[in-house]
Coordinates of C-alpha atoms in Angstrom, one line a residue:
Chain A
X250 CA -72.4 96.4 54.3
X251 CA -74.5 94.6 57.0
X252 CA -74.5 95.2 60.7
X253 CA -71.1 94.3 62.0
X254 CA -71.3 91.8 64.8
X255 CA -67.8 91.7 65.3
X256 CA -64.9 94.2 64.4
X257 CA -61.0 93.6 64.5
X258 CA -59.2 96.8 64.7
X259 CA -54.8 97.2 64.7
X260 CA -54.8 93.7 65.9
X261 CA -51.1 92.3 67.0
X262 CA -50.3 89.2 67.6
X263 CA -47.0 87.9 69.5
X264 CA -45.8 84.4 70.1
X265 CA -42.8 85.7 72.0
X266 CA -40.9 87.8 69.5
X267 CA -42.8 86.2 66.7
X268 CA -45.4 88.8 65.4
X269 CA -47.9 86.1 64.0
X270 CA -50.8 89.2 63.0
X271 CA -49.7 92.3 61.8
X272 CA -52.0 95.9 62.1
X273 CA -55.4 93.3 61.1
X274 CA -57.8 95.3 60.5
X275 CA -61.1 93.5 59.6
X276 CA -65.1 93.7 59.8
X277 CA -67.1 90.9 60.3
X278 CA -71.3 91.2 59.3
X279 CA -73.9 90.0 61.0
X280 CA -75.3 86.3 59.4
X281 CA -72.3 86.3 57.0
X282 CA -69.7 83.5 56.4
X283 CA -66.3 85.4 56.4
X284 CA -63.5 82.9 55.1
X285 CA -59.8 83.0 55.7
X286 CA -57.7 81.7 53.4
X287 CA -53.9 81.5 53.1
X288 CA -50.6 79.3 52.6
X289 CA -50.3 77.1 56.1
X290 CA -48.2 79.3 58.8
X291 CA -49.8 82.9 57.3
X292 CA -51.6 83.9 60.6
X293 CA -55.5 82.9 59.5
X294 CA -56.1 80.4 62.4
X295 CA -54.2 82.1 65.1
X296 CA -56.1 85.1 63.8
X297 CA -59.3 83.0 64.3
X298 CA -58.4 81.7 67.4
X299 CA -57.9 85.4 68.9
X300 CA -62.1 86.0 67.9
X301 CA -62.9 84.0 71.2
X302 CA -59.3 84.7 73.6
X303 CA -58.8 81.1 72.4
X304 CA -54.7 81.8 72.6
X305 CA -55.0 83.3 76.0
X306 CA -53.2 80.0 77.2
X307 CA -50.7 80.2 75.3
X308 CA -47.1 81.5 77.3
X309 CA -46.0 84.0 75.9
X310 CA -48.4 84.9 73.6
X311 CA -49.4 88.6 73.4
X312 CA -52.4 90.7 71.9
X313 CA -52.4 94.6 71.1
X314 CA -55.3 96.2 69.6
X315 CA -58.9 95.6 69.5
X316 CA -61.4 93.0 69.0
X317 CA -64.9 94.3 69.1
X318 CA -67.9 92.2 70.0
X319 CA -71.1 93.8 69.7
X320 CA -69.3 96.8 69.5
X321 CA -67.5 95.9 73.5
X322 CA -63.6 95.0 73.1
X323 CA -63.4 91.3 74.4
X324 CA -59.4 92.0 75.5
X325 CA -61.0 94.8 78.0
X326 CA -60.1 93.2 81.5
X327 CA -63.6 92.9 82.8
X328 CA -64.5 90.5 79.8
X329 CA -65.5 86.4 81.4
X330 CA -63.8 84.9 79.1
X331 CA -66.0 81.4 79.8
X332 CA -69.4 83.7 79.0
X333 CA -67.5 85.0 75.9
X334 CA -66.6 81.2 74.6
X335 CA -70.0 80.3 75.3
X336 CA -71.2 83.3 73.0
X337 CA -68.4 82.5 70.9
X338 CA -68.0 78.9 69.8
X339 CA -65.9 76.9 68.0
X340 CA -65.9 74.0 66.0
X341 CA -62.4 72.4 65.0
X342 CA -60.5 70.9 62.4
X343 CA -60.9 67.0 64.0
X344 CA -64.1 65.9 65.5
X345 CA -63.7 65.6 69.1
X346 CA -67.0 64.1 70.6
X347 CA -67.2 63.2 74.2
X348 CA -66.8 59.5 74.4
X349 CA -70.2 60.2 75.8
X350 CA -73.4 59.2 74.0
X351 CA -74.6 61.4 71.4
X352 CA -77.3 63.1 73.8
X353 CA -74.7 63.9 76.5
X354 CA -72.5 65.0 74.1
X355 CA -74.9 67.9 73.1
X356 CA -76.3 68.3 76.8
X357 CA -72.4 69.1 78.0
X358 CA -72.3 72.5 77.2
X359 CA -75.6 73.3 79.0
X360 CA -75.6 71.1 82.2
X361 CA -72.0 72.9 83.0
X362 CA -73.6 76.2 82.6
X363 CA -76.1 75.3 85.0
X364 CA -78.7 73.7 83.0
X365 CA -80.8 70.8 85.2
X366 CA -84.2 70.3 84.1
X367 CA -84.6 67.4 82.1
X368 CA -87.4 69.2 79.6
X369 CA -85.5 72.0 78.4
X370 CA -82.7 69.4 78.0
X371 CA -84.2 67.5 75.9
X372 CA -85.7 70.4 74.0
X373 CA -82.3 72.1 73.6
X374 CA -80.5 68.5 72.6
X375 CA -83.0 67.8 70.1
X376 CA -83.0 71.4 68.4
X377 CA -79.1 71.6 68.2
X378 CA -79.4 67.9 66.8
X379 CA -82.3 69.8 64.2
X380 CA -80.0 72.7 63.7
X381 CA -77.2 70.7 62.9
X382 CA -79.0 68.5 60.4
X383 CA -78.2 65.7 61.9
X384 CA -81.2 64.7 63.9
X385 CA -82.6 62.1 61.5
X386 CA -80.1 60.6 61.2
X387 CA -79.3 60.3 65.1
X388 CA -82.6 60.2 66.6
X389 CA -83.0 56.5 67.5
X390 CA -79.8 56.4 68.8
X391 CA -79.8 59.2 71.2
X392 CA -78.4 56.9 73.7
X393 CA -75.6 55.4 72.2
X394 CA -71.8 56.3 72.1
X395 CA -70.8 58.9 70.3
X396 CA -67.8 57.3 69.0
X397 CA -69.9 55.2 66.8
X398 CA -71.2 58.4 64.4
X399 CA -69.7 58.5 61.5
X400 CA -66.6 61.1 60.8
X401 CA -69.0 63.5 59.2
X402 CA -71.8 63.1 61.9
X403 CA -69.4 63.7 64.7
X404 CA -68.4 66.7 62.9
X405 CA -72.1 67.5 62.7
X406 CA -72.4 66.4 66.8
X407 CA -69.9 68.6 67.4
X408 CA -71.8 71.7 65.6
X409 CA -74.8 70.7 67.2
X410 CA -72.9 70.8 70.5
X411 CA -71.7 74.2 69.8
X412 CA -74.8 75.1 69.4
X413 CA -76.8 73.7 72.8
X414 CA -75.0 77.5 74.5
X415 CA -76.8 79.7 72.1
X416 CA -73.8 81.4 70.9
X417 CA -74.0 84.2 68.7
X418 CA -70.6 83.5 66.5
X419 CA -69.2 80.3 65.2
X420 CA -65.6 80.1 64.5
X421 CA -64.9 77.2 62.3
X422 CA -60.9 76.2 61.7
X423 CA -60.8 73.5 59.3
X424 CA -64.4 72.1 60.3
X425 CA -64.5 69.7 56.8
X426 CA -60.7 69.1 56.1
X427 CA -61.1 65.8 57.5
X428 CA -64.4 64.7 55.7
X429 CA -65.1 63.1 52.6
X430 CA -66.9 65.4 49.6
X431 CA -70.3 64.1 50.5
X432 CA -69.8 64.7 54.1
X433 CA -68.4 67.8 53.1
X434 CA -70.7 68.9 51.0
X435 CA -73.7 68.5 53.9
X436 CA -71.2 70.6 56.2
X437 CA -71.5 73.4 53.0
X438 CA -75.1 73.2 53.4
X439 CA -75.7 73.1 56.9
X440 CA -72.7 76.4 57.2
X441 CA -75.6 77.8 54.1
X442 CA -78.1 77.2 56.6
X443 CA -76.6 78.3 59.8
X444 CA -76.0 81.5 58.8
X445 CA -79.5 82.5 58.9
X446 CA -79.1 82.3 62.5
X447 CA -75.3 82.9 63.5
X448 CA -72.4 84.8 62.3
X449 CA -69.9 82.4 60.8
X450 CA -66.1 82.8 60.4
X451 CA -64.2 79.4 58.5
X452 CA -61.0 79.2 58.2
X453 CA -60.4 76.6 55.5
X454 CA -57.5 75.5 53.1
X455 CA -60.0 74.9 50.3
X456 CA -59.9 78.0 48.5
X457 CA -62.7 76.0 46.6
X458 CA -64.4 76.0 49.7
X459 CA -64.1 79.2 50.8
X460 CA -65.4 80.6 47.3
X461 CA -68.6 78.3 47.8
X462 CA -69.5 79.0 51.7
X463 CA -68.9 82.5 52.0
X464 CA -69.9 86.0 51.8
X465 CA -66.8 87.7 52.3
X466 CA -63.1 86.3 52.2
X467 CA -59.8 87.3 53.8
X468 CA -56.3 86.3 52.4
X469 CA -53.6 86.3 54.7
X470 CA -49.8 86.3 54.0
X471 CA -47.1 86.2 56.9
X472 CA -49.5 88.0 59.7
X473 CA -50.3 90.4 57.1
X474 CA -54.1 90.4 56.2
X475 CA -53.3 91.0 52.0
X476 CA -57.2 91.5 51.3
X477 CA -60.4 91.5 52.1
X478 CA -63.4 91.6 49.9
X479 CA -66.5 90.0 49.1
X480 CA -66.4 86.5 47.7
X481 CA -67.1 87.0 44.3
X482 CA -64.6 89.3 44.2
X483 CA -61.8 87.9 45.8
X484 CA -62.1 85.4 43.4
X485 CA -63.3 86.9 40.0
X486 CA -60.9 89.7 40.0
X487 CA -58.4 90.5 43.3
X488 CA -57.3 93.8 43.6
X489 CA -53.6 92.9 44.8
X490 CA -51.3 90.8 43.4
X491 CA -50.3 88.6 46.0
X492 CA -54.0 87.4 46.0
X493 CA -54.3 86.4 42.9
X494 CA -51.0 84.7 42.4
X495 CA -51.9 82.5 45.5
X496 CA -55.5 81.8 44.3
X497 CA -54.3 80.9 41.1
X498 CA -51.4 78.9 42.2
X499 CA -48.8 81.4 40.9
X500 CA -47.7 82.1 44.0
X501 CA -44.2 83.3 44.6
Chain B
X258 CA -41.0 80.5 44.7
X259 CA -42.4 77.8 42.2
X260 CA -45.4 77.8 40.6
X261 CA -47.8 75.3 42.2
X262 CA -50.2 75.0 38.9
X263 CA -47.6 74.2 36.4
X264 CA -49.4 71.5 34.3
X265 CA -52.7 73.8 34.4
X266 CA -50.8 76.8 33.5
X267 CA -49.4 74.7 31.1
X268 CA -52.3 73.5 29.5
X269 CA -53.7 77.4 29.6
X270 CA -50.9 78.6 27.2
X271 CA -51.5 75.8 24.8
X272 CA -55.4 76.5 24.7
X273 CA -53.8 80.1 23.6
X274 CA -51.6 78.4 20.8
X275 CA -54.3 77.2 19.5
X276 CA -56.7 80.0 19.6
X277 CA -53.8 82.1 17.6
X278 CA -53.3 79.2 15.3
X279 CA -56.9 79.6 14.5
X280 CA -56.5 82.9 14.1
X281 CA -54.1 83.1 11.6
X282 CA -55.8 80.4 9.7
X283 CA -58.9 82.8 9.4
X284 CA -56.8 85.7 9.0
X285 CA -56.0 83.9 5.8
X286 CA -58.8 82.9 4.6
X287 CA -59.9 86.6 4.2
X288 CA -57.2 87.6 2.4
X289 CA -57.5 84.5 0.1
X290 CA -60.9 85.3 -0.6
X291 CA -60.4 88.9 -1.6
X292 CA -57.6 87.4 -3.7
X293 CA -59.8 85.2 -5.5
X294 CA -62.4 87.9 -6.0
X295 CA -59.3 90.7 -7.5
X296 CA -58.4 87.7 -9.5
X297 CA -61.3 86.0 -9.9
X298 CA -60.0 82.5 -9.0
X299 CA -62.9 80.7 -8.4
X300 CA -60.0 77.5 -7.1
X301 CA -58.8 79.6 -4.7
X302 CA -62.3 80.4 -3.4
X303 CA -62.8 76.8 -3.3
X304 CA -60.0 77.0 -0.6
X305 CA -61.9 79.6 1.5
X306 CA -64.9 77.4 1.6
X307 CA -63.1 74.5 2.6
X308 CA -60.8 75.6 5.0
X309 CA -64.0 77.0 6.6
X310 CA -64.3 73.1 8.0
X311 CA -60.5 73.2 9.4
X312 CA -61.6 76.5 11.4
X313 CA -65.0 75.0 12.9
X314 CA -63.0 71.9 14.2
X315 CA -60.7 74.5 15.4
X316 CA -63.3 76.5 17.2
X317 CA -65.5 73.3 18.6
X318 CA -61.8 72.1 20.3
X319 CA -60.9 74.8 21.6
X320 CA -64.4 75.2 23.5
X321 CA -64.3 71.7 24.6
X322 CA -60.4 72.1 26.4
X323 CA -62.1 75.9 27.7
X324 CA -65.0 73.5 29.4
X325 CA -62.6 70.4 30.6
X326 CA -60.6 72.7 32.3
X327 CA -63.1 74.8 34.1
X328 CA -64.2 71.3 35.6
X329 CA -61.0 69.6 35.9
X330 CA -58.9 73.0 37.3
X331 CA -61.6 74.7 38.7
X332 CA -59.5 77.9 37.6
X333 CA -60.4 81.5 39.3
X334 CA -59.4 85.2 39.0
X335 CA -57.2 85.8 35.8
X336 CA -57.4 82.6 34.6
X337 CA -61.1 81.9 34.8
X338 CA -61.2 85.5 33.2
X339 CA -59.0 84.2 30.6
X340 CA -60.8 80.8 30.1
X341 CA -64.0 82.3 29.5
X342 CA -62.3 84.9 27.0
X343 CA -60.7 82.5 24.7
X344 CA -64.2 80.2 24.9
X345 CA -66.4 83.5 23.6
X346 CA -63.1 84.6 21.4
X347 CA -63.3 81.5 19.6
X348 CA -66.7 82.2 18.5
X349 CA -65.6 85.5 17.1
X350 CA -62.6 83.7 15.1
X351 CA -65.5 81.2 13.8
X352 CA -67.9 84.0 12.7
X353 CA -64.9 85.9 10.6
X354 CA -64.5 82.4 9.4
X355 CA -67.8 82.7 7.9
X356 CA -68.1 85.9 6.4
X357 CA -64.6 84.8 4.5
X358 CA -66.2 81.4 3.6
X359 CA -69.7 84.1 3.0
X360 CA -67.3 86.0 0.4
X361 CA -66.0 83.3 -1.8
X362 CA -69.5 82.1 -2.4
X363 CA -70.2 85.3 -3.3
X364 CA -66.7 85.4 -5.8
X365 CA -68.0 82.3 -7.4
X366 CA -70.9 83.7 -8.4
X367 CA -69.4 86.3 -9.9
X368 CA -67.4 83.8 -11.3
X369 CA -65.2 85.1 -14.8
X370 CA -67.8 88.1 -15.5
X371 CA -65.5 91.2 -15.5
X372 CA -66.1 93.5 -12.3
X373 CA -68.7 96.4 -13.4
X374 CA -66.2 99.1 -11.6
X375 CA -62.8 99.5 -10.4
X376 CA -63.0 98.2 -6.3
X377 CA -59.5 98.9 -5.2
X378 CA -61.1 100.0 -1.9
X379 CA -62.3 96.2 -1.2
X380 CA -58.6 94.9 -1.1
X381 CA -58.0 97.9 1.1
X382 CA -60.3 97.2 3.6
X383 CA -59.5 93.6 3.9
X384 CA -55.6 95.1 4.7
X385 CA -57.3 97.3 7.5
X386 CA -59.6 94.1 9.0
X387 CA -56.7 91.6 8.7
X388 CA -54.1 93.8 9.9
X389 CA -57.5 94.7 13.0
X390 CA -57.6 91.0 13.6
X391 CA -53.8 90.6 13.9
X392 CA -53.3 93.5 16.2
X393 CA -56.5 92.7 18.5
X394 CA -55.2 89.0 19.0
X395 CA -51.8 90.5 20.1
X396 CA -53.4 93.3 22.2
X397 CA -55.4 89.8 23.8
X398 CA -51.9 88.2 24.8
X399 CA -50.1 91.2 25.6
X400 CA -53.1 91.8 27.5
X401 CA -52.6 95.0 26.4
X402 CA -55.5 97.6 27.0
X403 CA -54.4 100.5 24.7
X404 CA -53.5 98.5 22.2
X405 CA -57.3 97.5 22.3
X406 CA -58.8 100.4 22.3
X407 CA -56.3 101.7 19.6
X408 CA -57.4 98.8 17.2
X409 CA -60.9 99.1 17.9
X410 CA -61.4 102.4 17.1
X411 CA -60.6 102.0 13.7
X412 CA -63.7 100.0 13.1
X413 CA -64.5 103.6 12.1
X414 CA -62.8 103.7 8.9
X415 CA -64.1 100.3 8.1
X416 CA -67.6 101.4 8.3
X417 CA -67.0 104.5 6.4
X418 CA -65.5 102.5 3.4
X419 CA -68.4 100.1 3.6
X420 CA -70.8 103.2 3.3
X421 CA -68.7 104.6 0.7
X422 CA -68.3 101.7 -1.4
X423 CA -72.4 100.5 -0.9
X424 CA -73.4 104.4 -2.0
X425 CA -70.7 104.0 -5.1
X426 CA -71.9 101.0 -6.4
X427 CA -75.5 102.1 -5.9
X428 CA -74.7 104.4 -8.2
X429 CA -73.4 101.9 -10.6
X430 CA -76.3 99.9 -10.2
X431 CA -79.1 103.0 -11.0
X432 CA -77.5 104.0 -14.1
X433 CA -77.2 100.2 -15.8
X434 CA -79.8 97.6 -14.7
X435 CA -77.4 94.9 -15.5
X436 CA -74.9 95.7 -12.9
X437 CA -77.6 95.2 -10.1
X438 CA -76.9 91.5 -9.8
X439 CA -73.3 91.4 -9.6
X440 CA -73.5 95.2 -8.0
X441 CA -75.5 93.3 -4.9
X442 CA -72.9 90.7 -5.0
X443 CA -70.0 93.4 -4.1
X444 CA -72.2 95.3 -1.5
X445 CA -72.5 92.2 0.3
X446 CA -68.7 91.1 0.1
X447 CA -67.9 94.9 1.4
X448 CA -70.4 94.2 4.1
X449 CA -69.2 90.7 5.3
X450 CA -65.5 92.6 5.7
X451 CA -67.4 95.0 7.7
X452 CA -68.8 92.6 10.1
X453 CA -65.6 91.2 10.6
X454 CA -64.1 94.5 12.1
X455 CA -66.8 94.3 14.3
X456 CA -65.8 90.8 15.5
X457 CA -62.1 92.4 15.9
X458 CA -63.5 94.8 17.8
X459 CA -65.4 92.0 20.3
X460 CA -62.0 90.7 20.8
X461 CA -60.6 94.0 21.9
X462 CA -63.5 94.1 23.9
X463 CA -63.1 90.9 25.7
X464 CA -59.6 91.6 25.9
X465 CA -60.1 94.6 28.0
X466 CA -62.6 92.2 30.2
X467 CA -60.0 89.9 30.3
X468 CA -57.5 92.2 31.8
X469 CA -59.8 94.3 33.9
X470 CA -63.0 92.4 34.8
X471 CA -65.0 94.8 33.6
X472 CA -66.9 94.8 30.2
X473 CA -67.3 98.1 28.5
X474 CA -68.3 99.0 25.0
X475 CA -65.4 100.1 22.6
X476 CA -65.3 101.8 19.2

């Protein structure tokens, strides 16, 4: 196994008295794609939303065990959680561009951290744009709303604006549920790509998907996290049950 | 909880209807072709030869559903294992197909000429490779992995009739020059049942693949 960049250890998860994540236990390698997969309400995107204290706001949510980030638990009360999110990122199951234009969009994340000089801006904009293979396609109209992109180049905007902060993870929930397959398809590839540079964790309904983008796949059921394996594995020949009635649709 | 892949899972047990009709269709043929040899009815061979066709058609089906439903169900896990078993079994079923179709040629030659020895042992290997076939195709949908192994590993008496008939009618063959033709004839017909032990014993083979996800070497 590669270096671990992050590492979950007897992770509990509460909404109130709901346990949501039971006892997760689950290593996450450095430039890997990690998948989630599960039936809708099983845990995998509250679990991926607890990789960057993105439930913290919820009331009466509550968190017992460890998340280890670079080998630092990021629960541990001296943690800033805006530095963690910025080292963290996420990309979501909707696009959600600023109705900005498509540089500001990409120069948010660095002006509010501080970011002023116009040079490094640019340079920053332009190599998130790159990053997020969408610069070709954007780069005469820099200046224009974002709104009018495209739903699979706002998805792209939005990775591209995840990536102006330099983070270190990308957690993706859903990023291409809302795409068409060729728009899709270039989110595949550029996740391929990005992984070169970042650690990746997609949670995604497509077990399709999942079997195509990623190194190493997780199955949850009811907070429970059933299995995890590589890819190939998971998907050739599970070790439990429960995973491969679900992957094979005999669940029950 | 209901199944959410019904109509695929469907489909899936038909593909495996159709692989055992196959089956039993070539486990037919073989016995029909030692028939015809031990009674040297050259019709009957005739059959053999032409039900060869029925079992090709058979075999190039079957591998066409295998391939629509890999692209159409995109199927994973046990099913993909399963899929890809029944698309290589099928090619197994077709080569025993063969070597029956292979043996009643060789019965015509022989046509009416009476046999130059006694070859009970023939119709007594075809019991033990039909009876291999059989049981490896229900070890496959039992998905039974002892049952495998048990069936494969009496490819061993096969091989030791085939040795034992060959070295008997070589001795046939030295003493009277006249056997030699019809003498080759028989050694070929005991080693066309031998190969198609060794295609039960691929079945087995995939079986325990199928079942395991590992491929190992049986016998």
């Amino acid at each position: 196994m590669n270096e671990l960049k992050m590492e979950v250890k007897n992770l509990d998860f509460y909404y109130d008295d709901f346990q949501a994540l039971k006892d997760v236990n689950i290593p996450l390698e450095s430039n890997k794609v990690t998948a989630l997969i599960g039936p809708s309400g099983c845990g995998k995107s509250t679990f991926l939303r607890t990789l960057n204290r993105m439930n913290d706001l919820i009331e009466g949510s509550r968190v017992d065990g460890n998340v280890l980030f670079d080998g630092k638990n990021i629960y541990d009360q001296d943690v800033d959680v805006v530095e963690l999110r910025k080292r963290i990122g996420m990309v979501f199951q909707q696009p959600n561009p600023f109705p900005k234009s498509v540089f500001d969009n990409v120069a948010y994340g660095p002006r509010i951290h501080g970011l002023k000089d116009n040079e490094t801006l640019e340079e920053i904009v332009i190599g998130s744009l790159k990053g997020a293979a969408l610069y070709d396609e954007v780069k005469d109209r820099l200046d224009d709303s974002a709104l009018g992109l495209s739903g699979g180049q706002q998805q792209r905007l939005c990775i591209a604006r995840a990536l102006a902060v330099k983070p270190e993870v990308l957690l993706m929930d859903e990023p291409a549920s809302a795409l068409d397959p060729v728009a899709t398809a270039k989110i595949e590839d550029l996740i391929d790509e990005l992984k070169n540079n970042y650690t990746i964790v997609i949670v995604t309904h497509s077990m399709q998907q999942a079997a195509r983008v990623s190194d190493n796949t997780g199955f949850f059921l009811m907070g429970d996290l059933v299995e995890y394996d590589r890819t190939d594995k998971i998907f050739e020949n599970p070790d439990d049950q429960r995973t491969e009635d679900y992957i094979t649709g005999r669940f029950g | 909880m209901e199944e959410s892949r019904k109509s695929f899972h469907d489909e899936l047990k038909n593909l495996e209807k159709e692989m055992l009709k196959m089956g039993s269709i070539v486990g037919e043929s073989i016995s029909k072709s030692i028939e015809a040899l031990m009674k040297k009815d050259v019709k009957l061979a005739d059959q053999v030869i032409r039900d060869d066709d029925i079992i090709d058609d058979y075999e190039l089906d079957i591998e066409e559903n295998c391939t629509r439903l890999i692209a159409l169900q995109q199927p994973v896990a046990i099913d993909l294992r399963k899929i890809i078993v029944i698309s290589k079994l099928v090619t197994d079923l077709e080569r025993i197909g063969d070597n029956a179709s292979n043996i009643a040629h060789r019965v015509k030659d022989i046509g009416d000429q009476p046999l130059i020895k006694e070859m009970q042992d023939l119709p007594g290997m075809k019991d033990i490779v039909v009876q291999q076939l059989r049981e490896s195709l229900e070890a496959f949908v039992n998905m039974d992995i002892e049952k495998a192994k048990e069936v494969a590993a009496r490819d061993k008496k096969v091989n030791q009739l085939d040795k034992q008939i060959n070295s008997e009618l070589l001795n046939v063959m030295e003493n009277d020059c006249a056997t030699i033709e019809q003498g080759t004839s028989l050694m070929f017909i005991s080693r066309f049942l031998e190969r198609i032990g060794d295609h039960s014993t691929n079945i087995c083979e995939r079986t325990v693949y199928m079942k395991t996800g590992e491929w190992t070497e049986l016998e």
